[in-house]
Amino acid sequence: LSPPDAATGTVVALRFEQETLWALDQTALPWIERELELRSAAEVADAIARLAIRGAPLIGVAAGYGVALQLLRDPTPAALERAAGALKRSRPTAANLGWAVDRVAAAATAEGGVSAEAALAEARAIDAGERAASDALAAHGADLLADVRRVMTHCNTGALAAPGRGTALAVVAELAARGRLEHVLATESRPLLQGARLTVYELRRLGIAHELIVDSAAAGLIAAGTVDAVLVGCDRVAANGDVANKVGTYGLALAAGAAGIPFVVVGPTSTIDPLCLSGAEIVIEERDPAEVVSAPAAGGPAQLAPDGTACRNPAFDITPAALISALVTERGVVTNPGRDAIAALLGAR
Amino acid sequence: LSPPDAATGTVVALRFEQETLWALDQTALPWIERELELRSAAEVADAIARLAIRGAPLIGVAAGYGVALQLLRDPTPAALERAAGALKRSRPTAANLGWAVDRVAAAATAEGGVSAEAALAEARAIDAGERAASDALAAHGADLLADVRRVMTHCNTGALAAPGRGTALAVVAELAARGRLEHVLATESRPLLQGARLTVYELRRLGIAHELIVDSAAAGLIAAGTVDAVLVGCDRVAANGDVANKVGTYGLALAAGAAGIPFVVVGPTSTIDPLCLSGAEIVIEERDPAEVVSAPAAGGPAQLAPDGTACRNPAFDITPAALISALVTERGVVTNPGRDAIAALLGAR
């Protein structure tokens, strides 16, 4: 297993070495720390589909490397097309996935023919860019929330979700590093418990005081005044500021709005999809009902409801822009995000 | 195990026979159907505290029998005081608990001295009254929601939560019996999964089409137009109409309000506490963090987060009266519940 990043002490979720993508297996955490060795686009796509690699920015970086891995074996247009297709189909909602695949594919073919070297260089550039974005958005978010002492966060948005320090949890870590933060309430984030398994794991390593709650306790605890702000990540941001994020996000936004505390969405601009006009256009992934009927537990999957129970299992929901106090990106903060402000942000390259 | 009630086909959660309170062990469902044999107030209090018996109206009835059980062994003022104290302390939030204990204690001492026979008669009267209330509120609720085809419900509010057919789930069952209902979305209701374990069990026995969802999927599915109304039970209703109910209820009320669909609270008038002026006065039970770190599963408790993880575990939350479309009781429906309307309902004996 790779050691934590020396500079930040954070976990290293992905690394590309020896023509292999080494990915911390997030389905096994926190019980088992092991890396997957991925050597083809199909292996990367499979790891993304089963959430061994997850978090919108991390998915994008992994998919970029996935294209490069395939071209290292078979630098042909057919291989590129198959790799790009398999990776884009692995999960439908994260904007970063298609964005990264398209960037790497364009770089690979920029000189005519198909260049594995150019693809790998572009994948590495995306990785480096997202690491820099993580540092930048952490600083912007911590500046914005300088007066915040107690935050609630949902799902996992740390170093396991995005290169570097993550997104919303990077802001949390930066607030803690500045000596501002007192306490974090982390939702468990059923069905796959990214909060209970991954956010608790990261907060413990970062030495940040925290308590875990079931998802349905969030709204009442917000109303009871237990936190000063709610911070979440994002999987796709529409041009009008509507946000698709982990299922449950919309309910947190309603509760924060009712309590009059900031509801802040954090993510790199690679998560913004300018071609998607509003949340109504975002495809919400419905995952296997088996995820609802069971839960990942220390000894393997635990059965929570009888076999054959019918389920709905949307992985995401849509939070309307009107409920979002601020969108924090590496290029800066958009308060009360809307179409014009987001277009201005994207235009300011 | 007692057979289902012949008249309704519903499960029998409690029965008093042979100087014993037989209680279906709700911690073991749906995997194991077994009855506990309870012969003292302490045994009943323990069953209530660990949620083997649960649901505000059912807790009240069980506590009434608990007092009577103790007096059958020891008909003295000291035994009555100990029994009443132990039962009232077993859970703090449900209004019906203190109400039933006080009623049975008053009946036991009405003639001077302490009468076990009078106590048992009063406990049986409470049981019969709550059964009748269940039938009456089911009819009132089904009349109110005659146009509703798809409902969402939270936690368990059926025959396992209240004598007879239950509260909110009794309305659901009555709508189904009238041929109106098409579909139910049931939340799993972490941490103890009363939805996944108990509501699914009841809906299956009732033959009502349903799907199970994780709690955090509720708000997004309401916003997406998947249900026509949200129906929940209640553990304590304040004089101004604020409602304490299973944690997560407040978030559902916010989502229903934002979507413009009815949010309906269902319970017998024994759940109304006229001495409690508002939700701010209601004591919210905080339960063991172990419930958050684990989940009840088919093979026994499953560990979901590392040992030693700090947790908040409020069992209930408060929904302000302003978010409640209607309160359905056995005496009728209060739309837009508030202080005057609730006082009028309670005055109309």
XYZ file of C-alpha atoms in Angstrom:
698
model
C 0.000 0.000 0.000
C 1.270 3.456 -0.818
C 2.153 5.623 2.186
C 0.078 8.743 2.840
C 1.116 11.819 0.952
C 4.148 13.226 2.765
C 3.088 16.848 2.397
C -0.465 16.604 3.647
C -0.740 13.336 5.562
C -3.792 12.486 3.498
C -4.471 9.093 2.025
C -3.429 8.426 -1.596
C -6.465 7.058 -3.393
C -4.873 6.659 -6.854
C -1.314 6.492 -8.234
C -0.008 5.647 -11.684
C 3.288 3.727 -11.661
C 4.874 0.953 -13.715
C 2.182 1.238 -16.414
C -0.393 0.350 -13.746
C -3.120 2.344 -12.024
C -2.961 1.492 -8.329
C -6.283 2.304 -6.669
C -7.127 2.014 -3.000
C -10.118 -0.383 -2.956
C -12.824 1.794 -1.399
C -15.268 -1.095 -1.120
C -12.950 -2.707 1.441
C -12.321 0.338 3.635
C -12.089 0.866 6.550
C -11.750 -2.802 7.402
C -9.100 -3.722 4.831
C -6.560 -1.355 3.225
C -5.583 -2.818 -0.127
C -4.760 -1.514 -3.595
C -6.198 -2.784 -6.841
C -3.758 -3.137 -9.764
C -5.580 -1.948 -12.880
C -4.006 -2.469 -16.304
C -6.849 -1.949 -18.802
C -9.749 0.403 -19.476
C -12.165 -2.432 -18.724
C -10.612 -3.005 -15.316
C -10.808 0.701 -14.531
C -14.427 0.874 -15.739
C -15.323 -2.090 -13.550
C -13.644 -0.518 -10.511
C -15.639 2.691 -11.128
C -18.939 0.857 -11.662
C -18.655 -1.057 -8.397
C -17.443 2.026 -6.498
C -13.976 0.717 -5.686
C -13.013 4.092 -7.183
C -15.585 6.800 -6.479
C -16.077 10.549 -6.056
C -16.688 12.585 -9.193
C -13.202 14.158 -9.550
C -11.424 10.883 -8.730
C -13.569 9.033 -11.265
C -12.508 11.547 -13.902
C -8.805 11.126 -13.185
C -9.091 7.340 -13.077
C -10.962 7.290 -16.385
C -8.262 9.429 -17.977
C -5.640 6.911 -16.901
C -7.950 4.128 -18.076
C -7.854 5.435 -21.640
C -4.062 5.754 -21.476
C -3.680 2.219 -20.074
C -5.600 0.800 -23.009
C -3.583 2.736 -25.567
C -0.316 1.574 -23.981
C -1.397 -1.958 -24.919
C -3.131 -1.177 -28.200
C -2.605 2.320 -29.669
C -5.371 2.139 -32.296
C -8.517 4.151 -33.029
C -10.656 1.079 -32.346
C -9.093 0.536 -28.940
C -9.553 4.219 -28.125
C -13.213 4.106 -29.070
C -13.861 0.942 -27.048
C -11.999 2.279 -24.016
C -13.769 5.635 -24.110
C -17.161 3.984 -24.463
C -16.642 1.487 -21.635
C -15.418 4.183 -19.281
C -18.204 6.650 -20.087
C -20.818 3.942 -19.562
C -19.430 2.882 -16.174
C -21.436 5.569 -14.338
C -23.852 8.074 -15.884
C -24.055 11.009 -13.476
C -20.555 12.347 -12.749
C -19.672 15.140 -15.181
C -15.932 14.669 -14.718
C -15.983 11.222 -16.291
C -16.908 12.240 -19.836
C -14.879 15.431 -19.529
C -11.671 13.556 -18.689
C -12.196 10.800 -21.248
C -12.798 13.373 -23.988
C -9.730 15.366 -22.977
C -7.446 12.317 -23.051
C -8.932 11.060 -26.317
C -8.421 14.473 -27.937
C -4.813 14.623 -26.742
C -4.119 11.087 -27.980
C -5.292 11.938 -31.483
C -4.097 15.535 -31.710
C -1.142 14.778 -33.945
C -2.968 12.326 -36.214
C -2.825 8.619 -35.402
C -3.158 7.491 -31.770
C -0.445 8.299 -29.262
C -0.378 6.424 -25.951
C 2.313 8.768 -24.697
C 0.195 11.845 -25.395
C -2.763 10.154 -23.710
C -0.753 9.369 -20.596
C 0.685 12.875 -20.479
C -2.838 14.311 -20.632
C -4.086 11.919 -17.932
C -1.192 13.026 -15.725
C -2.023 16.654 -16.490
C -5.640 16.121 -15.453
C -4.453 14.460 -12.238
C -2.073 17.329 -11.466
C -4.710 19.893 -12.367
C -7.264 18.336 -10.026
C -4.685 18.200 -7.214
C -4.000 21.883 -7.661
C -7.740 22.550 -7.856
C -8.226 20.748 -4.539
C -5.695 22.987 -2.818
C -7.163 26.108 -4.382
C -10.783 25.350 -3.553
C -9.832 24.398 -0.012
C -8.337 27.855 0.461
C -11.299 29.634 -1.168
C -13.767 27.657 0.942
C -11.889 28.271 4.173
C -11.743 31.989 3.409
C -15.502 32.024 2.771
C -16.310 30.084 5.944
C -13.785 31.712 8.263
C -16.431 32.124 10.978
C -17.697 28.560 10.829
C -16.821 26.277 13.760
C -19.151 23.300 13.372
C -20.045 21.762 10.014
C -22.130 18.924 8.712
C -20.988 16.990 5.671
C -22.514 14.209 3.600
C -21.071 11.155 1.878
C -17.287 11.300 1.344
C -15.635 14.246 -0.327
C -12.058 13.948 0.926
C -8.850 12.515 -0.443
C -10.771 9.346 -1.302
C -13.140 11.283 -3.576
C -10.834 13.689 -5.405
C -7.096 13.926 -6.083
C -5.193 15.831 -3.409
C -7.262 16.656 -0.363
C -10.701 16.318 -1.911
C -13.513 18.852 -2.272
C -15.872 19.665 0.629
C -13.699 17.710 3.061
C -10.652 19.609 1.775
C -12.350 22.793 2.965
C -13.046 21.107 6.309
C -9.396 20.032 6.563
C -8.216 23.538 5.689
C -10.501 25.097 8.325
C -9.024 22.634 10.835
C -5.477 23.444 9.703
C -6.223 27.130 10.286
C -7.343 26.290 13.829
C -10.924 27.327 13.152
C -12.862 24.106 13.199
C -14.333 22.588 16.344
C -16.505 19.736 15.183
C -17.848 17.792 12.205
C -21.121 15.883 11.990
C -20.783 13.218 9.287
C -23.794 11.441 7.795
C -23.389 7.704 7.321
C -24.642 7.945 3.706
C -26.625 4.817 3.055
C -26.743 2.633 1.109
C -22.978 2.208 0.712
C -21.998 4.090 3.869
C -19.330 6.316 2.362
C -19.711 8.549 5.411
C -19.472 5.832 8.054
C -16.685 3.983 6.261
C -14.660 6.640 4.430
C -15.303 10.080 5.943
C -14.860 8.765 9.484
C -11.636 7.066 8.300
C -10.328 10.326 6.848
C -11.417 12.541 9.764
C -9.730 10.159 12.192
C -6.457 10.320 10.206
C -6.736 14.112 10.044
C -7.323 14.322 13.797
C -10.569 16.299 13.402
C -13.251 15.888 16.106
C -16.350 14.315 14.642
C -19.544 12.408 15.300
C -21.344 10.032 12.974
C -25.123 10.248 12.469
C -27.707 8.313 10.521
C -28.833 10.201 7.426
C -32.321 10.908 8.717
C -30.970 12.598 11.866
C -29.406 15.373 9.777
C -32.442 17.627 9.287
C -33.470 17.628 12.948
C -29.913 18.260 14.134
C -29.602 21.180 11.709
C -32.887 22.599 13.021
C -31.607 22.142 16.584
C -28.657 24.445 15.844
C -25.889 21.857 16.120
C -23.949 23.105 13.062
C -23.069 26.457 11.487
C -22.942 25.311 7.862
C -23.490 22.288 5.625
C -20.760 21.403 3.095
C -21.217 18.884 0.299
C -19.498 17.895 -2.926
C -21.090 17.588 -6.349
C -21.252 15.060 -9.163
C -22.615 17.349 -11.889
C -23.412 21.056 -11.811
C -25.815 22.308 -14.483
C -25.313 25.627 -16.277
C -28.028 27.220 -14.106
C -26.412 26.095 -10.849
C -28.628 23.091 -10.090
C -26.508 20.343 -8.542
C -26.631 16.558 -8.763
C -24.919 15.030 -5.756
C -25.138 11.990 -3.507
C -28.714 11.066 -2.657
C -29.759 12.959 0.465
C -28.099 16.219 -0.521
C -31.404 17.861 -1.447
C -32.872 17.140 1.986
C -29.833 18.701 3.667
C -30.243 21.790 1.494
C -33.904 22.133 2.506
C -32.984 21.805 6.190
C -30.111 24.290 5.959
C -32.367 26.771 4.176
C -35.086 26.398 6.813
C -32.489 26.941 9.565
C -30.915 29.926 7.803
C -27.396 28.473 7.721
C -25.123 28.334 4.653
C -25.458 25.377 2.318
C -22.193 25.230 0.390
C -21.369 23.032 -2.614
C -17.681 22.399 -3.289
C -16.105 20.993 -6.449
C -13.647 21.652 -9.245
C -14.930 23.332 -12.407
C -14.522 19.958 -14.166
C -17.783 19.052 -12.412
C -19.688 21.848 -14.162
C -21.447 20.746 -17.334
C -22.144 23.900 -19.369
C -24.134 21.872 -21.925
C -26.581 20.743 -19.263
C -29.091 23.564 -18.915
C -30.720 22.539 -15.621
C -31.061 19.747 -13.094
C -34.066 18.394 -14.982
C -31.687 17.240 -17.740
C -29.358 15.314 -15.442
C -29.597 11.531 -15.676
C -29.915 10.082 -12.162
C -28.261 6.687 -11.868
C -30.506 4.013 -10.327
C -28.342 1.311 -8.806
C -28.952 -2.321 -7.873
C -31.734 -2.876 -5.278
C -29.324 -5.262 -3.565
C -27.522 -2.196 -2.196
C -30.656 -1.215 -0.239
C -31.448 -4.714 1.003
C -27.908 -5.085 2.337
C -25.120 -2.965 3.811
C -21.338 -3.214 3.651
C -20.245 -4.447 7.082
C -17.046 -5.498 8.804
C -17.521 -9.174 8.032
C -18.896 -8.730 4.513
C -22.337 -7.716 3.238
C -25.057 -7.766 5.905
C -28.648 -8.540 4.969
C -31.013 -5.842 6.286
C -34.304 -6.708 4.561
C -35.728 -9.944 3.165
C -34.588 -11.262 -0.198
C -36.901 -10.217 -2.968
C -37.868 -6.896 -1.378
C -38.561 -4.418 -4.184
C -36.513 -1.205 -3.901
C -35.869 2.154 -5.473
C -32.185 3.052 -5.336
C -31.378 6.451 -6.864
C -27.697 7.204 -6.263
C -28.147 10.971 -6.560
C -30.677 13.721 -6.207
C -30.997 17.252 -7.593
C -30.609 20.339 -5.435
C -32.036 23.460 -7.107
C -29.637 26.393 -7.363
C -32.006 28.517 -5.267
C -31.113 26.422 -2.196
C -27.342 26.786 -2.661
C -25.630 29.584 -0.736
C -22.329 29.269 -2.557
C -20.480 27.125 -5.076
C -16.795 26.882 -4.195
C -14.417 26.025 -7.059
C -10.682 26.286 -7.673
C -11.308 29.499 -9.619
C -13.211 31.141 -6.804
C -16.552 31.273 -5.061
C -19.907 31.880 -6.728
C -22.450 33.051 -4.162
C -26.101 32.391 -5.011
C -25.054 30.482 -8.136
C -27.059 31.059 -11.304
C -26.620 30.942 -15.069
C -24.752 34.232 -15.531
C -22.392 33.811 -12.571
C -21.465 30.283 -13.632
C -20.894 31.333 -17.242
C -18.648 34.130 -15.977
C -16.707 31.660 -13.821
C -16.181 29.293 -16.746
C -15.258 32.139 -19.049
C -12.563 33.395 -16.677
C -9.862 30.955 -17.716
C -47.044 -17.655 18.236
C -50.506 -16.154 18.146
C -52.292 -16.379 14.796
C -53.032 -13.163 12.931
C -56.240 -11.438 13.933
C -59.045 -13.328 12.232
C -61.030 -10.237 11.320
C -58.277 -8.197 9.703
C -55.448 -10.586 8.870
C -53.041 -8.249 10.623
C -50.331 -9.404 12.962
C -51.039 -9.453 16.720
C -48.236 -7.543 18.432
C -49.508 -7.897 22.021
C -51.986 -10.123 23.872
C -52.732 -10.557 27.551
C -53.579 -14.140 28.546
C -52.912 -16.359 31.572
C -51.650 -13.431 33.661
C -48.897 -12.932 31.059
C -48.282 -10.242 28.451
C -47.249 -12.020 25.254
C -45.382 -9.622 22.985
C -44.090 -10.306 19.498
C -40.337 -9.623 19.788
C -39.874 -6.795 17.279
C -36.078 -6.900 17.566
C -36.139 -10.357 15.961
C -38.487 -9.610 13.045
C -38.625 -10.311 10.176
C -36.077 -13.090 10.530
C -37.547 -14.800 13.596
C -41.186 -14.697 14.745
C -41.244 -15.283 18.489
C -43.219 -14.028 21.463
C -41.770 -12.756 24.722
C -43.572 -13.854 27.910
C -43.623 -10.858 30.239
C -44.779 -11.262 33.848
C -43.586 -8.128 35.650
C -43.416 -4.383 35.189
C -39.619 -4.597 35.004
C -39.783 -7.123 32.188
C -42.241 -4.922 30.279
C -40.085 -1.827 30.880
C -37.032 -3.673 29.592
C -38.887 -4.842 26.470
C -39.951 -1.240 25.809
C -36.466 0.195 26.416
C -34.827 -2.192 23.963
C -37.634 -1.743 21.393
C -38.900 -5.310 21.506
C -42.204 -3.474 22.018
C -42.334 -0.145 20.177
C -44.661 2.384 18.561
C -46.161 5.052 20.821
C -49.689 3.608 21.155
C -48.397 0.052 21.619
C -45.957 1.223 24.284
C -48.850 2.808 26.140
C -50.957 -0.338 26.093
C -47.997 -2.508 27.121
C -47.151 -0.169 29.995
C -50.759 -0.323 31.221
C -50.564 -4.107 31.302
C -47.144 -3.799 32.963
C -48.648 -1.971 35.933
C -51.422 -4.560 36.189
C -48.924 -7.448 36.007
C -46.989 -6.051 38.947
C -50.120 -5.544 41.033
C -51.267 -9.093 40.331
C -48.096 -10.208 42.157
C -47.945 -7.476 44.787
C -51.025 -5.244 45.174
C -49.400 -2.561 47.348
C -48.839 1.183 46.973
C -45.066 0.635 46.998
C -45.261 -1.878 44.142
C -47.511 0.468 42.201
C -45.078 3.355 42.630
C -42.070 1.259 41.590
C -43.869 -0.179 38.575
C -45.132 3.187 37.402
C -41.687 4.748 37.789
C -39.841 1.976 35.940
C -42.294 2.016 33.073
C -42.308 5.809 32.701
C -38.510 5.869 32.672
C -38.228 3.183 29.996
C -38.573 5.739 27.188
C -38.968 9.499 27.536
C -40.627 10.708 24.349
C -43.863 8.789 23.733
C -46.808 10.607 25.293
C -48.930 7.469 25.515
C -46.602 5.858 28.038
C -47.209 8.248 30.920
C -50.845 8.637 29.926
C -51.539 4.887 30.157
C -49.532 4.377 33.349
C -51.370 7.224 35.044
C -54.757 5.924 33.902
C -54.090 2.424 35.212
C -52.622 3.720 38.478
C -55.651 5.945 39.013
C -58.029 3.064 38.351
C -56.105 0.763 40.685
C -56.424 3.206 43.570
C -59.867 4.621 42.816
C -61.637 2.691 45.571
C -58.943 3.189 48.229
C -56.215 0.571 48.607
C -54.697 -1.003 45.500
C -56.754 -3.246 43.238
C -54.994 -5.457 40.707
C -58.346 -6.349 39.189
C -59.212 -2.697 38.613
C -55.769 -2.112 37.136
C -56.130 -5.010 34.713
C -59.623 -3.913 33.745
C -58.307 -0.423 32.968
C -55.372 -1.828 30.967
C -57.828 -3.914 28.951
C -60.002 -0.847 28.463
C -57.023 1.131 27.156
C -56.177 -1.730 24.777
C -59.767 -1.939 23.510
C -59.952 1.841 23.216
C -56.790 2.016 21.135
C -58.052 -0.790 18.877
C -61.251 1.127 18.280
C -59.230 4.306 17.753
C -57.139 2.543 15.101
C -60.248 1.553 13.141
C -61.733 5.029 13.471
C -58.616 6.933 12.444
C -58.084 4.567 9.514
C -61.535 5.480 8.234
C -61.053 9.219 8.802
C -57.661 9.151 7.081
C -58.932 7.180 4.101
C -61.833 9.608 3.720
C -59.401 12.552 3.797
C -57.021 10.968 1.281
C -59.595 9.446 -1.058
C -57.749 10.780 -4.111
C -54.317 9.543 -3.056
C -52.879 6.599 -4.994
C -49.179 6.584 -4.027
C -47.919 7.302 -0.534
C -44.620 7.448 1.281
C -44.409 6.360 4.895
C -41.646 6.380 7.487
C -40.643 3.969 10.221
C -43.359 1.484 11.213
C -46.861 2.613 12.100
C -48.853 -0.544 11.501
C -50.180 -3.348 13.673
C -46.710 -3.646 15.187
C -46.831 -0.041 16.409
C -50.376 0.327 17.704
C -53.168 -2.031 18.776
C -55.463 -3.064 15.972
C -54.259 -1.956 12.558
C -51.908 0.809 13.639
C -51.898 4.503 12.819
C -50.491 5.837 9.512
C -50.201 2.309 8.124
C -53.809 1.673 9.170
C -54.810 4.512 6.835
C -52.676 2.943 4.112
C -54.322 -0.435 4.703
C -57.790 1.137 4.620
C -57.010 2.947 1.350
C -55.882 -0.408 -0.060
C -59.021 -2.130 1.249
C -61.115 0.492 -0.541
C -59.280 -0.294 -3.770
C -57.687 3.158 -3.947
C -54.039 2.552 -3.271
C -51.523 1.738 -5.971
C -48.140 1.898 -4.303
C -46.234 2.591 -1.082
C -42.658 3.837 -0.745
C -41.331 2.766 2.657
C -38.212 4.300 4.197
C -35.838 1.840 5.829
C -35.665 4.001 8.990
C -32.141 3.715 10.291
C -30.734 3.033 12.767
C -33.023 0.167 13.789
C -34.626 -0.346 10.379
C -38.248 -0.439 11.494
C -39.196 0.290 7.873
C -37.022 -2.375 6.247
C -37.807 -4.983 8.877
C -41.344 -4.252 10.075
C -43.207 -2.122 7.519
C -42.069 -4.325 4.631
C -43.177 -7.349 6.715
C -46.623 -5.848 7.278
C -47.094 -4.585 3.694
C -46.194 -8.014 2.365
C -48.765 -9.684 4.636
C -51.349 -7.087 3.605
C -50.612 -7.670 -0.087
C -49.914 -3.982 -0.770
C -47.439 -3.107 -3.561
C -44.395 -1.399 -2.114
C -40.770 -0.449 -2.589
C -38.140 0.083 0.084
C -35.812 3.106 -0.023
C -32.916 4.381 2.062
C -33.954 7.304 4.237
C -31.935 9.881 2.327
C -33.636 8.991 -0.972
C -36.985 10.212 0.360
C -36.642 13.948 -0.276
C -35.448 13.574 -3.864
C -38.152 11.031 -4.691
C -40.807 13.348 -3.245
C -39.445 16.203 -5.374
C -39.480 13.898 -8.409
C -43.242 13.412 -8.038
C -43.207 9.725 -7.108
C -45.834 10.024 -4.336
C -49.081 11.938 -3.767
C -48.810 12.240 0.028
C -46.564 11.445 2.976
C -48.109 9.698 6.003
C -46.360 9.321 9.340
C -47.251 8.439 12.928
C -46.421 10.445 16.041
C -44.867 9.865 19.442
C -45.981 13.089 21.122
C -48.122 15.943 19.800
C -47.768 19.276 21.610
C -50.745 21.494 22.352
C -49.768 23.797 19.470
C -49.590 20.936 16.943
C -45.824 20.457 16.858
C -45.056 16.754 16.521
C -42.265 14.573 17.856
C -41.895 11.467 15.728
C -39.227 9.050 14.490
C -36.033 10.822 13.506
C -36.270 11.799 9.846
C -39.889 12.918 10.002
C -38.982 16.619 9.919
C -36.993 16.175 6.703
C -39.945 14.440 5.061
C -42.212 17.314 6.112
C -39.847 19.859 4.548
C -39.723 17.868 1.306
C -43.502 17.392 1.167
C -44.005 21.098 1.770
C -41.544 22.036 -0.970
C -43.316 19.657 -3.371
C -46.791 20.878 -2.421
C -48.119 17.462 -1.417
C -49.974 16.672 1.838
C -47.930 15.792 4.897
C -50.283 13.925 7.199
C -49.668 12.873 10.809
C -51.788 10.021 12.142
C -52.254 8.972 15.765
C -54.780 8.452 18.533
C -55.565 11.385 20.826
C -53.651 9.544 23.564
C -50.543 10.807 21.749
C -51.513 14.448 22.285
C -49.969 16.009 25.389
C -52.067 19.079 26.233
C -49.613 20.054 29.002
C -46.765 20.319 26.490
C -47.070 23.769 24.953
C -44.766 23.327 21.947
C -42.170 21.080 20.374
C -39.407 22.990 22.164
C -40.569 21.375 25.435
C -40.440 17.797 24.177
C -37.576 15.698 25.514
C -35.818 13.978 22.602
C -34.435 10.577 23.572
C -30.760 10.100 22.635
C -30.072 6.403 22.313
C -26.901 4.312 22.452
C -24.254 5.181 19.785
C -23.929 1.436 19.241
C -27.182 1.617 17.258
C -25.508 3.898 14.685
C -22.266 1.929 14.473
C -24.207 -1.272 13.812
C -27.420 -2.431 12.147
C -29.810 -5.266 12.895
C -29.187 -7.870 10.200
C -30.362 -11.350 9.315
C -27.481 -13.053 11.095
C -27.355 -10.715 14.094
C -25.937 -7.216 14.529
C -23.702 -6.079 11.655
C -20.836 -3.660 12.286
C -21.019 -0.683 9.893
C -18.409 1.688 11.339
C -15.286 1.143 13.447
C -15.560 0.520 17.173
C -15.143 3.701 19.155
C -16.670 5.961 16.512
C -18.389 8.850 18.305
C -22.048 9.269 17.331
C -25.142 11.357 17.904
C -28.260 9.196 17.989
C -31.462 11.178 18.509
C -34.413 8.804 18.202
C -36.882 11.535 17.290
C -37.126 14.968 15.772
C -39.639 17.805 15.961
C -41.855 18.789 13.038
C -43.382 22.254 13.462
C -47.159 22.403 13.147
C -46.814 24.794 10.191
C -45.480 21.916 8.063
C -48.346 19.561 8.911
C -51.273 19.455 6.471
C -53.528 17.420 8.728
C -53.556 15.515 12.010
C -55.754 12.429 11.745
C -57.133 11.050 15.033
C -59.924 8.691 16.042
C -62.083 11.721 16.816
C -61.621 13.257 13.404
C -59.230 15.241 11.258
C -57.621 18.548 12.201
C -56.398 20.338 9.084
C -53.576 22.843 9.589
C -53.321 21.849 13.259
C -52.828 24.636 15.798
C -53.568 25.368 19.427
C -57.261 26.184 19.113
C -58.142 23.344 16.778
C -56.350 20.802 18.970
C -57.988 22.139 22.129
C -61.363 21.854 20.394
C -60.597 18.263 19.383
C -59.643 17.305 22.931
C -62.672 19.120 24.356
C -65.051 17.215 22.115
C -65.225 14.041 24.209
